[in-house]
mmCIF file of C-alpha atoms in Angstrom:
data_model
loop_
_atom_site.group_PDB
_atom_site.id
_atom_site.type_symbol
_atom_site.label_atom_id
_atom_site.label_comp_id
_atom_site.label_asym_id
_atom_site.label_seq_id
_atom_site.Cartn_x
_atom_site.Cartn_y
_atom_site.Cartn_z
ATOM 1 C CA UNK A 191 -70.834 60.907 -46.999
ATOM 2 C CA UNK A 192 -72.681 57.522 -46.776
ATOM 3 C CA UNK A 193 -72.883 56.019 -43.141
ATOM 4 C CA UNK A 194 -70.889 52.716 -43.509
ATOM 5 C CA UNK A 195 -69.526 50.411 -41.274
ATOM 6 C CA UNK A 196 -65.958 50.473 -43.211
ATOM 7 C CA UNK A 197 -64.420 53.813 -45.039
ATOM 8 C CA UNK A 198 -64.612 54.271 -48.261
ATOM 9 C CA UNK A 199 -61.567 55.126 -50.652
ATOM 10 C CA UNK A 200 -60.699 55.875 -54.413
ATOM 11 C CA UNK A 201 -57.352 54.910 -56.160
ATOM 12 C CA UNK A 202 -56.536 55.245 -60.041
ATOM 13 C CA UNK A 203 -54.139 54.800 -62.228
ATOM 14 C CA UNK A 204 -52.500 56.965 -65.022
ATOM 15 C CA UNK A 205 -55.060 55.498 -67.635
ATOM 16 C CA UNK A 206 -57.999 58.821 -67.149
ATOM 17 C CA UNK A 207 -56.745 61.192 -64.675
ATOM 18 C CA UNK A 208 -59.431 63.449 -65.423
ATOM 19 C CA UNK A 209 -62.735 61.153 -64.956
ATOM 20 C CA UNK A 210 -60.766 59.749 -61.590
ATOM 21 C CA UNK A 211 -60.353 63.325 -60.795
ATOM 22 C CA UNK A 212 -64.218 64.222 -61.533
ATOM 23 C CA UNK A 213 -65.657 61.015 -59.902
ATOM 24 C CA UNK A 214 -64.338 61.320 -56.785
ATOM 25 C CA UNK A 215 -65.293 65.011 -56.271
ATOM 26 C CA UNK A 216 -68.579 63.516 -57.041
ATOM 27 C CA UNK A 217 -68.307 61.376 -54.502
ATOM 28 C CA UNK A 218 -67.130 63.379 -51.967
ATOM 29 C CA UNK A 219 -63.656 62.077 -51.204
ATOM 30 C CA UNK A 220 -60.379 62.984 -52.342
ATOM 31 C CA UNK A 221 -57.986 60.648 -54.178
ATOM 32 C CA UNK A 222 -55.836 57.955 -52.500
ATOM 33 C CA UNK A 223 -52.196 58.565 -51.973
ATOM 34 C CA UNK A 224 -50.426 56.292 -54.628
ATOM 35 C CA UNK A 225 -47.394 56.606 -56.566
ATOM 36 C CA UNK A 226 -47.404 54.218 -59.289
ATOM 37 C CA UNK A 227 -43.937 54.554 -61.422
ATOM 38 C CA UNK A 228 -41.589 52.823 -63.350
ATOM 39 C CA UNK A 229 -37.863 51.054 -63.087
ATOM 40 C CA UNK A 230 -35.250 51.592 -66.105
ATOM 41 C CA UNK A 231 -36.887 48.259 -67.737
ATOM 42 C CA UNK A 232 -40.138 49.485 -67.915
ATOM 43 C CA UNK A 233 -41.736 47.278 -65.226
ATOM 44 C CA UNK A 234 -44.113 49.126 -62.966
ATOM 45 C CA UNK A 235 -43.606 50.106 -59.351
ATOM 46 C CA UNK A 236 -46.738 50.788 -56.699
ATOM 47 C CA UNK A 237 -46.726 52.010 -53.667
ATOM 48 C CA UNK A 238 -49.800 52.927 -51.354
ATOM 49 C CA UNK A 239 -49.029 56.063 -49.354
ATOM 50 C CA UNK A 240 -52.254 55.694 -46.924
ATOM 51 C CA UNK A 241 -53.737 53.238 -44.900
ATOM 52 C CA UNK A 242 -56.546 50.848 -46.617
ATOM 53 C CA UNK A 243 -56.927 48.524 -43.909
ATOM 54 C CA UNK A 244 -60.256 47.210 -43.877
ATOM 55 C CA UNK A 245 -61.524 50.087 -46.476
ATOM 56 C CA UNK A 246 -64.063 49.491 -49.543
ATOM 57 C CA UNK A 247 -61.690 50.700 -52.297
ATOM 58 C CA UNK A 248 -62.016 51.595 -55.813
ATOM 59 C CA UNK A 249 -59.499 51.403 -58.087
ATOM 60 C CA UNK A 250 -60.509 53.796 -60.990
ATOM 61 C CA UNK A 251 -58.848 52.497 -64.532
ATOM 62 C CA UNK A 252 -59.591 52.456 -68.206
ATOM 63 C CA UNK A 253 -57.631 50.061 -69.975
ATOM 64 C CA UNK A 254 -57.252 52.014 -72.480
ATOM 65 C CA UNK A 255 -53.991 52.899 -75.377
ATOM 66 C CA UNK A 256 -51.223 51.898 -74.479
ATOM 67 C CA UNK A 257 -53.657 49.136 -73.171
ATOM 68 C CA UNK A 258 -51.075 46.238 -71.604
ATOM 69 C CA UNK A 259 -49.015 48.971 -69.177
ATOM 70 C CA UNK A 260 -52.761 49.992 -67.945
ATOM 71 C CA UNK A 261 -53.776 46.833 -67.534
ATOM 72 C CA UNK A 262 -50.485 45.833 -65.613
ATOM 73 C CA UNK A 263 -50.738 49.130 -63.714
ATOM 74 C CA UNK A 264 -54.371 47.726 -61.946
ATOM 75 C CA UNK A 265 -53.381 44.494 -61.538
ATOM 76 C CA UNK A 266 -50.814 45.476 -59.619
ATOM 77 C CA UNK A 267 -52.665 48.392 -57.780
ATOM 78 C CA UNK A 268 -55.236 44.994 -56.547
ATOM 79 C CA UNK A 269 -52.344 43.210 -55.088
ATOM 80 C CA UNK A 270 -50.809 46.080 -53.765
ATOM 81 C CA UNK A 271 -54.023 46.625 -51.837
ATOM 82 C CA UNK A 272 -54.966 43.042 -51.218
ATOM 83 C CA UNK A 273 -51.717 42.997 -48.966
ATOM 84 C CA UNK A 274 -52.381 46.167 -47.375
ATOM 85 C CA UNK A 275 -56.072 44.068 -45.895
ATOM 86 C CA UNK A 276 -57.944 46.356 -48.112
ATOM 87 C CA UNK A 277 -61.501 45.551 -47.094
ATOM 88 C CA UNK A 278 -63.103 44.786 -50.342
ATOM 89 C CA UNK A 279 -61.791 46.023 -54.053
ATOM 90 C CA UNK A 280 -63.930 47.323 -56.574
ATOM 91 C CA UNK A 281 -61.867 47.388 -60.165
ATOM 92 C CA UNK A 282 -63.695 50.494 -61.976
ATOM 93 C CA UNK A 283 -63.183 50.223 -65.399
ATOM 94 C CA UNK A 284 -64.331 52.632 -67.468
ATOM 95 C CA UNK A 285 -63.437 50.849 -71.015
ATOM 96 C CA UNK A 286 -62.888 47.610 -70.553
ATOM 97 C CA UNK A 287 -59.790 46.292 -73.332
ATOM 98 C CA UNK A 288 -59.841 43.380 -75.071
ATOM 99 C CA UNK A 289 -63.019 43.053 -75.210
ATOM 100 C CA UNK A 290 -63.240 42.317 -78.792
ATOM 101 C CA UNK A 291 -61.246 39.092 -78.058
ATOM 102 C CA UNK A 292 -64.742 37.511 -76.833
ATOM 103 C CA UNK A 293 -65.465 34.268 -78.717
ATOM 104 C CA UNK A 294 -63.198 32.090 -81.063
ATOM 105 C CA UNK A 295 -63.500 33.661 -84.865
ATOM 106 C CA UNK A 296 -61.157 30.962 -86.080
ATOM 107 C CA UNK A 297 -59.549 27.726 -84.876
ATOM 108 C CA UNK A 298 -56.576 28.203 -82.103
ATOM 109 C CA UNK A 299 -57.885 31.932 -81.548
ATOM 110 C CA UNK A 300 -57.220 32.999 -77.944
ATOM 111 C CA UNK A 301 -60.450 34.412 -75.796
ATOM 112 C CA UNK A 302 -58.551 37.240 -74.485
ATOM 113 C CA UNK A 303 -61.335 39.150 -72.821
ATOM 114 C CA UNK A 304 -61.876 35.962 -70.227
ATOM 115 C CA UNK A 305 -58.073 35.679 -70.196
ATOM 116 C CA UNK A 306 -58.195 39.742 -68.796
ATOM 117 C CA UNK A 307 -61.419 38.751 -66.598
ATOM 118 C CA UNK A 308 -59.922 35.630 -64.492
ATOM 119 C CA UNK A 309 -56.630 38.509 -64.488
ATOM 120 C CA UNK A 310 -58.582 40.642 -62.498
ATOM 121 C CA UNK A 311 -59.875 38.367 -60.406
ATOM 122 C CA UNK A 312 -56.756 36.616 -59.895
ATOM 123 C CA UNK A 313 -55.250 39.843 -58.253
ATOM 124 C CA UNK A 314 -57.483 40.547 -56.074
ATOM 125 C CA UNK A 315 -60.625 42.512 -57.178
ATOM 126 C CA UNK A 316 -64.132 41.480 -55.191
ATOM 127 C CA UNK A 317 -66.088 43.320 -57.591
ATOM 128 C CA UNK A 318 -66.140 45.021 -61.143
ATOM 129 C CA UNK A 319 -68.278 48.171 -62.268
ATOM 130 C CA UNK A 320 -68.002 48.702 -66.208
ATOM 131 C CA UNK A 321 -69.503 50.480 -69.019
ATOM 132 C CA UNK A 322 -70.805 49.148 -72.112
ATOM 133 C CA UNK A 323 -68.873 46.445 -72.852
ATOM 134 C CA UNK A 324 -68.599 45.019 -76.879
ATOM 135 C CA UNK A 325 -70.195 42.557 -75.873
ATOM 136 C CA UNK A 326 -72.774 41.656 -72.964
ATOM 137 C CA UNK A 327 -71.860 37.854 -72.428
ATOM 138 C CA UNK A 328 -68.453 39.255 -71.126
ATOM 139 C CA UNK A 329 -70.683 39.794 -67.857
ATOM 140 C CA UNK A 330 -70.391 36.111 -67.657
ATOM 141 C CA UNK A 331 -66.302 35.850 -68.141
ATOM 142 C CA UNK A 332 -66.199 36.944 -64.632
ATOM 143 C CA UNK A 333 -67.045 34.383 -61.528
ATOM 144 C CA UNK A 334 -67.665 37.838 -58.946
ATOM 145 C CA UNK A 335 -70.392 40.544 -59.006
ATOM 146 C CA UNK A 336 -69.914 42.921 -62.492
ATOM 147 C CA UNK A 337 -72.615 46.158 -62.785
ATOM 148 C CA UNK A 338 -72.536 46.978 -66.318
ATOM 149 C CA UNK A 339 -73.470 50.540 -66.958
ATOM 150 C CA UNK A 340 -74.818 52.069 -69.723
ATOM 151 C CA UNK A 341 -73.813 54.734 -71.772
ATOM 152 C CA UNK A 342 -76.903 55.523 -73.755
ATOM 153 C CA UNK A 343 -77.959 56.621 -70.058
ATOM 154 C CA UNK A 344 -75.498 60.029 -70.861
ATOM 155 C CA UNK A 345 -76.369 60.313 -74.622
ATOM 156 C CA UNK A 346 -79.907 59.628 -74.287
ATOM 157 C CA UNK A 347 -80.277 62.607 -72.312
ATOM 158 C CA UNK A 348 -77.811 64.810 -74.444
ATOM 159 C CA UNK A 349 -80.208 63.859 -77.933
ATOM 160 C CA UNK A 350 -83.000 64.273 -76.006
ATOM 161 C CA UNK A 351 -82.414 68.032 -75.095
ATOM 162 C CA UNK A 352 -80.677 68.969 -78.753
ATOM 163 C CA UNK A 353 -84.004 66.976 -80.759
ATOM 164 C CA UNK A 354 -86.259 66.404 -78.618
ATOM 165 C CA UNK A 355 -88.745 63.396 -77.696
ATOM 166 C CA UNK A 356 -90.365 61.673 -80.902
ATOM 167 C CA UNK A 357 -89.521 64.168 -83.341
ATOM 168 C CA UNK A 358 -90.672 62.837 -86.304
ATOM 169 C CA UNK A 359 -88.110 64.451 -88.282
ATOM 170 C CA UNK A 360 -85.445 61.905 -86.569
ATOM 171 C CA UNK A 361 -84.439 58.696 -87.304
ATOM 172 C CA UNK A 362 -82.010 56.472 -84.878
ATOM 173 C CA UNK A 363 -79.717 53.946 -87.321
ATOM 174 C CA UNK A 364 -77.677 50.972 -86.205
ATOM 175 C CA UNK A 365 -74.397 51.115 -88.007
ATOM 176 C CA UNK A 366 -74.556 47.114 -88.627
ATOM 177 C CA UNK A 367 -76.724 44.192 -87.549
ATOM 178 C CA UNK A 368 -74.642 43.696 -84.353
ATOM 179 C CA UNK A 369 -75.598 47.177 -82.730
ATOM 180 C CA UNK A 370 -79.540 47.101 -83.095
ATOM 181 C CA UNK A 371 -80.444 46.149 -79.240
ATOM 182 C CA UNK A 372 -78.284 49.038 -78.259
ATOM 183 C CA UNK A 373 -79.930 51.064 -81.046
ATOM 184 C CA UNK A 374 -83.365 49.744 -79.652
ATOM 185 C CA UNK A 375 -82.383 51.597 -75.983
ATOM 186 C CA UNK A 376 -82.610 54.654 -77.999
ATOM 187 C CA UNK A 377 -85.705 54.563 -80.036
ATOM 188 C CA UNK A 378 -87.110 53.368 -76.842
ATOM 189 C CA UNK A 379 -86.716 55.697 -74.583
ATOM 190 C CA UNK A 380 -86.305 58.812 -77.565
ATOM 191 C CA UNK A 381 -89.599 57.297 -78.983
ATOM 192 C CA UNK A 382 -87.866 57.181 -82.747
ATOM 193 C CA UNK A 383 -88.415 54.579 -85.653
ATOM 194 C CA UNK A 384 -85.400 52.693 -86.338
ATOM 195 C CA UNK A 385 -83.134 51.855 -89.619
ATOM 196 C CA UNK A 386 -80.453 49.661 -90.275
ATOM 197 C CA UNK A 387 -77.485 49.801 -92.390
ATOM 198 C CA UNK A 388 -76.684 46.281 -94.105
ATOM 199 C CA UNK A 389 -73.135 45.624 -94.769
ATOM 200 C CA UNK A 390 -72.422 42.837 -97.493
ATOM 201 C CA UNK A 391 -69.385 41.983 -99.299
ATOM 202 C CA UNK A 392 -71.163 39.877 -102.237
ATOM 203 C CA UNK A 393 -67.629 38.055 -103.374
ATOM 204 C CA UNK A 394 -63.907 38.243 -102.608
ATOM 205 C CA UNK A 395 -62.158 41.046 -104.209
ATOM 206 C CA UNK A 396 -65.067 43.071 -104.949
ATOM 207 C CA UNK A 397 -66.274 46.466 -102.541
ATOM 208 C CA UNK A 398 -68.876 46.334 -99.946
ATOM 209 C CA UNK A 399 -72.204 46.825 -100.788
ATOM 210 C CA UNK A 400 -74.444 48.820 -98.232
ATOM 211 C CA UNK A 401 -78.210 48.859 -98.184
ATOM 212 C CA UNK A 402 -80.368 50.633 -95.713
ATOM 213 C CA UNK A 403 -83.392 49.109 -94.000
ATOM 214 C CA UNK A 404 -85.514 51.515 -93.011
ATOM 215 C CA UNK A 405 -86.497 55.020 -94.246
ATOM 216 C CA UNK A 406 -84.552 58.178 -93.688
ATOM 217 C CA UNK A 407 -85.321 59.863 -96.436
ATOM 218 C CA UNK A 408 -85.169 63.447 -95.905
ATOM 219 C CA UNK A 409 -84.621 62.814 -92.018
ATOM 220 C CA UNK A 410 -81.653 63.701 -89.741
ATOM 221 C CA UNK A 411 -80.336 60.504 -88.500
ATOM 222 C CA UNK A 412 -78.028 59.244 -85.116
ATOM 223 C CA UNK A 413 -76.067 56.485 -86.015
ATOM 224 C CA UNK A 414 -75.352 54.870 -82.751
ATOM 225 C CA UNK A 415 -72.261 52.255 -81.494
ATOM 226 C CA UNK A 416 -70.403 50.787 -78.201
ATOM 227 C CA UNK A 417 -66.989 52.336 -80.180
ATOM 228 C CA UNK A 418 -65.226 53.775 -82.645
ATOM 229 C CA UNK A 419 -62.129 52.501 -83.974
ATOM 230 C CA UNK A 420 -60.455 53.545 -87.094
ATOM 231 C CA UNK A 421 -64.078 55.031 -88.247
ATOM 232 C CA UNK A 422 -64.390 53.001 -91.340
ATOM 233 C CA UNK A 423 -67.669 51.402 -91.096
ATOM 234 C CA UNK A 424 -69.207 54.492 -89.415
ATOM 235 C CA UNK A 425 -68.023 56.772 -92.009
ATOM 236 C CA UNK A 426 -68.914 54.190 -94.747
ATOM 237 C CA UNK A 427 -72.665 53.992 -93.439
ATOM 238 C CA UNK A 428 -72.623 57.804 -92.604
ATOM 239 C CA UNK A 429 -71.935 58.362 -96.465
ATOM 240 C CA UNK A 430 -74.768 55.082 -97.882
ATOM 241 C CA UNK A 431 -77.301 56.944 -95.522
ATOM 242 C CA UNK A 432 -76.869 60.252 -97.128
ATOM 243 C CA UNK A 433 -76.184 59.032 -100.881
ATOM 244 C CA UNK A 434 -78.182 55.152 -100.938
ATOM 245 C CA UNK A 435 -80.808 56.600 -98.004
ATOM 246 C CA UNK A 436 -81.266 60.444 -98.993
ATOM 247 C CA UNK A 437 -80.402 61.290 -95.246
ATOM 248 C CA UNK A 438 -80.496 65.416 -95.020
ATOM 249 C CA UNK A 439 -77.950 65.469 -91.962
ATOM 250 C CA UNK A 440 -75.925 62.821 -89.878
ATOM 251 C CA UNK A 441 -74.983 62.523 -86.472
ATOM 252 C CA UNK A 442 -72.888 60.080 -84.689
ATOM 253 C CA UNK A 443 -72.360 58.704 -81.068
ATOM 254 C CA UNK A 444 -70.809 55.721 -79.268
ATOM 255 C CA UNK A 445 -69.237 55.416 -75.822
ATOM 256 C CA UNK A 446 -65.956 54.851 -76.648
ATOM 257 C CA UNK A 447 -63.856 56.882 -78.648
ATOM 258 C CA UNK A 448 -60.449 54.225 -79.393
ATOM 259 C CA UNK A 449 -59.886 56.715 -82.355
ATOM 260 C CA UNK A 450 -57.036 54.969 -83.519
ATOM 261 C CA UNK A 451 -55.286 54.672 -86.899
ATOM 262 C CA UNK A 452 -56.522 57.231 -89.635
ATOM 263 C CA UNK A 453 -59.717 57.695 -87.542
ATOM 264 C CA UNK A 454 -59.597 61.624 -87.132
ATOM 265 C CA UNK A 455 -58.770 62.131 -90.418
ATOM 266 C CA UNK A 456 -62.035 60.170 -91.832
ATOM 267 C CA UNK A 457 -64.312 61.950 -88.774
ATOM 268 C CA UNK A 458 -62.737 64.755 -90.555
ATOM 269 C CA UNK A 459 -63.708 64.293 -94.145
ATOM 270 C CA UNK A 460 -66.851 62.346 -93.784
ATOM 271 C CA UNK A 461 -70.706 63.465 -94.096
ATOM 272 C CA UNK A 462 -71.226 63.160 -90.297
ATOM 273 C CA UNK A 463 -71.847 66.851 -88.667
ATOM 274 C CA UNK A 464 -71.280 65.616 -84.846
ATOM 275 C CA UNK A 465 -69.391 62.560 -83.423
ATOM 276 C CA UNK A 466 -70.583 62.329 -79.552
ATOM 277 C CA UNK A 467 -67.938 60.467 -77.501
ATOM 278 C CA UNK A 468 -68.182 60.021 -73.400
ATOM 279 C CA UNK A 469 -64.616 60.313 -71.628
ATOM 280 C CA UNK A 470 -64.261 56.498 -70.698
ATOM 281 C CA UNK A 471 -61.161 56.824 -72.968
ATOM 282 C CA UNK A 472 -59.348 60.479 -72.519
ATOM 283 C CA UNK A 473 -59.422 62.296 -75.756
ATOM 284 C CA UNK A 474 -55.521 64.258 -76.233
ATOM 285 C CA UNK A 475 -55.268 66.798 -78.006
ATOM 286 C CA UNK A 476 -53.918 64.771 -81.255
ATOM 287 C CA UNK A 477 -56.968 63.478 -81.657
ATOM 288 C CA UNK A 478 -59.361 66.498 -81.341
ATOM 289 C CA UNK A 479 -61.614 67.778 -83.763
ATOM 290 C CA UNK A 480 -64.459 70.618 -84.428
ATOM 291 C CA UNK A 481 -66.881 67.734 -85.016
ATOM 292 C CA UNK A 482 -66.417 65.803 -81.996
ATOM 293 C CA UNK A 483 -67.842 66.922 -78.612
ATOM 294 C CA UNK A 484 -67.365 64.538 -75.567
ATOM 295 C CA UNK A 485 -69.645 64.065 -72.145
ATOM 296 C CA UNK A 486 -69.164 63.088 -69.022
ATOM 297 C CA UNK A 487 -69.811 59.921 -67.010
ATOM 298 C CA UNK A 488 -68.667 60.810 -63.795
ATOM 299 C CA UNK A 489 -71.788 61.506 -62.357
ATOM 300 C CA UNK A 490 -72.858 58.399 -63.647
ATOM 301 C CA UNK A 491 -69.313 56.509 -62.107
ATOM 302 C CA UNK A 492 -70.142 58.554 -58.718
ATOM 303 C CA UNK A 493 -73.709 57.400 -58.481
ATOM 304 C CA UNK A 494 -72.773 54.004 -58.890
ATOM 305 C CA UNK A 495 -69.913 53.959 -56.595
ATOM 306 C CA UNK A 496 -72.186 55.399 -53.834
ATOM 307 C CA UNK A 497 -75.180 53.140 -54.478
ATOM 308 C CA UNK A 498 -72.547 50.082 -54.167
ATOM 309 C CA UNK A 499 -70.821 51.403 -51.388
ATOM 310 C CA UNK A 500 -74.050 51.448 -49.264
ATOM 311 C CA UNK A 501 -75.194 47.933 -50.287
ATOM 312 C CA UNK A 502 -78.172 49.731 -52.844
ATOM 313 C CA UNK A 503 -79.057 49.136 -56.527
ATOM 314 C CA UNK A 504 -77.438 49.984 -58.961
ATOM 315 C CA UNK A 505 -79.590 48.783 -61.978
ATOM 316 C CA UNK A 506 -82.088 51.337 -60.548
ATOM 317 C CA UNK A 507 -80.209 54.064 -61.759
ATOM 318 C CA UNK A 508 -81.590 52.733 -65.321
ATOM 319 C CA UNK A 509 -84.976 52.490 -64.797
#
């Protein structure tokens, strides 16, 4: 345990048992007493079972499918806390929802990600520790400390031991122009050249067009992204890579596995021989599949909470 002037204690919600479970092993405490339940209506019900007085808490929650009754579920774990004269609240979030709801696409869109950000503020969290959010300026929705953590941290390493440093047989391949600084964190730090798959639709009504920038030729690629969705437009660049690119195998990995929709099916049928997923978003066993393997982050999560708890850095943990 950490010397600290205050004690140090770990709630979560029903959003990842299994992470909340594995970080605070990590950690070396056990989980906070909580019973968070539900009235006829559906409205949720919290009750703290221990005392937090004057503790540095973290509240461990993705919000993750079904994404409003997780969200509610930590908002209301804050304020139940808050009034118990927690000390200070860290909101742990794993996958951070809504986060695609970032800018205005269209006149009269909502910003729902700073909508969720002044949320969590509002109930009472001091502090937020996240991991790879869609988009970085999200660090900005929030007006109290955020340590964004990375999840190419976890793959990196995992590549690394199944390929190798600069093979020169490998090729790492942003999936569209909006992942190539996370793709960069790769070929940085794996020492691989880079491609890029360009998506264009040339005119309404007519298919997508995908062109590759970059060789791969004959090369085993890892197409890299923050998420996966429904799998279209990783599936769609897995196949251009090996038909447009003459790719000779395909590998896949992003920190988020949403896997919603027909997404399993087209993991299933596609070119791609691995999908790598970390456990920010619990994978049940409806969604499983022979191709997809998934990592941990709570060492990661435990490392963090630590280096916060005793007033360290946590962007050293990246260097």
């Amino acid at each position: 345990m950490i010397p600290h002037g205050n004690s140090i204690k770990i709630f979560a919600g029903n959003s990842n048992p299994k992470l909340a479970s594995d970080i605070s092993t990590m950690v070396g405490v056990p989980l906070g007493d909580a019973d968070i339940n539900r009235f006829s209506d559906g409205e949720i019900s919290v009750s703290i079972n221990e005392s937090v007085r004057g503790a540095d808490v973290f509240v461990i929650q993705s919000t993750c499918e079904p994404v409003n009754d997780h969200l509610m579920e930590m908002l209301i774990l804050f304020d139940a806390l808050r009034r118990a004269s927690a000390g200070r609240i860290t909101a742990v979030v794993p996958y951070f929802g809504y986060g695609r709801q970032d800018r205005k696409a269209k006149a009269r869109d909502p910003i729902s990600a700073k909508l969720v950000a002044d949320l969590i503020t509002a109930a009472g969290a001091d502090r937020v520790l996240t991991m790879d959010l869609h988009a970085s300026q999200i660090q900005g929705f929030f007006n109290i400390p955020l340590d964004h953590m990375l999840g190419s941290s976890v793959l990196i390493s995992y590549f690394a031991k199944k390929f190798g440093i600069g093979n020169p047989d490998v090729v790492m391949v942003s999936p569209d122009l909006g992942s190539v600084a996370r793709s960069r964190k790769f070929t940085d730090k794996l020492e691989l050249p880079m491609a890029i798959v360009d998506k264009r639709r040339p005119r309404a009504n007519v298919s997508e067009v995908m062109n590759i920038i970059g060789n791969v030729e004959g090369k085993t690629v890892i197409l890299g992204d923050d998420m996966i969705d429904t799998a279209g437009t990783l599936c769609n660049a897995a196949k251009a890579l090996v038909e447009r690119g003459g790719a000779k195998e395909v590998f896949a990995c992003a920190t988020h596995g949403v896997l919603s929709g027909p997404a399993i099916q087209r993991l299933n049928d596609s070119v791609i021989q691995e999908v790598v997923l970390l456990d920010t978003i619990p994978l049940p066993e409806s969604k499983q599949s022979e191709k997809i393997k998934v990592l941990s982050t709570a060492e990661v999560f435990a490392e963090a909470i630590k280096r916060i708890y005793a007033e360290a850095s946590v962007s050293a943990l990246f260097s």
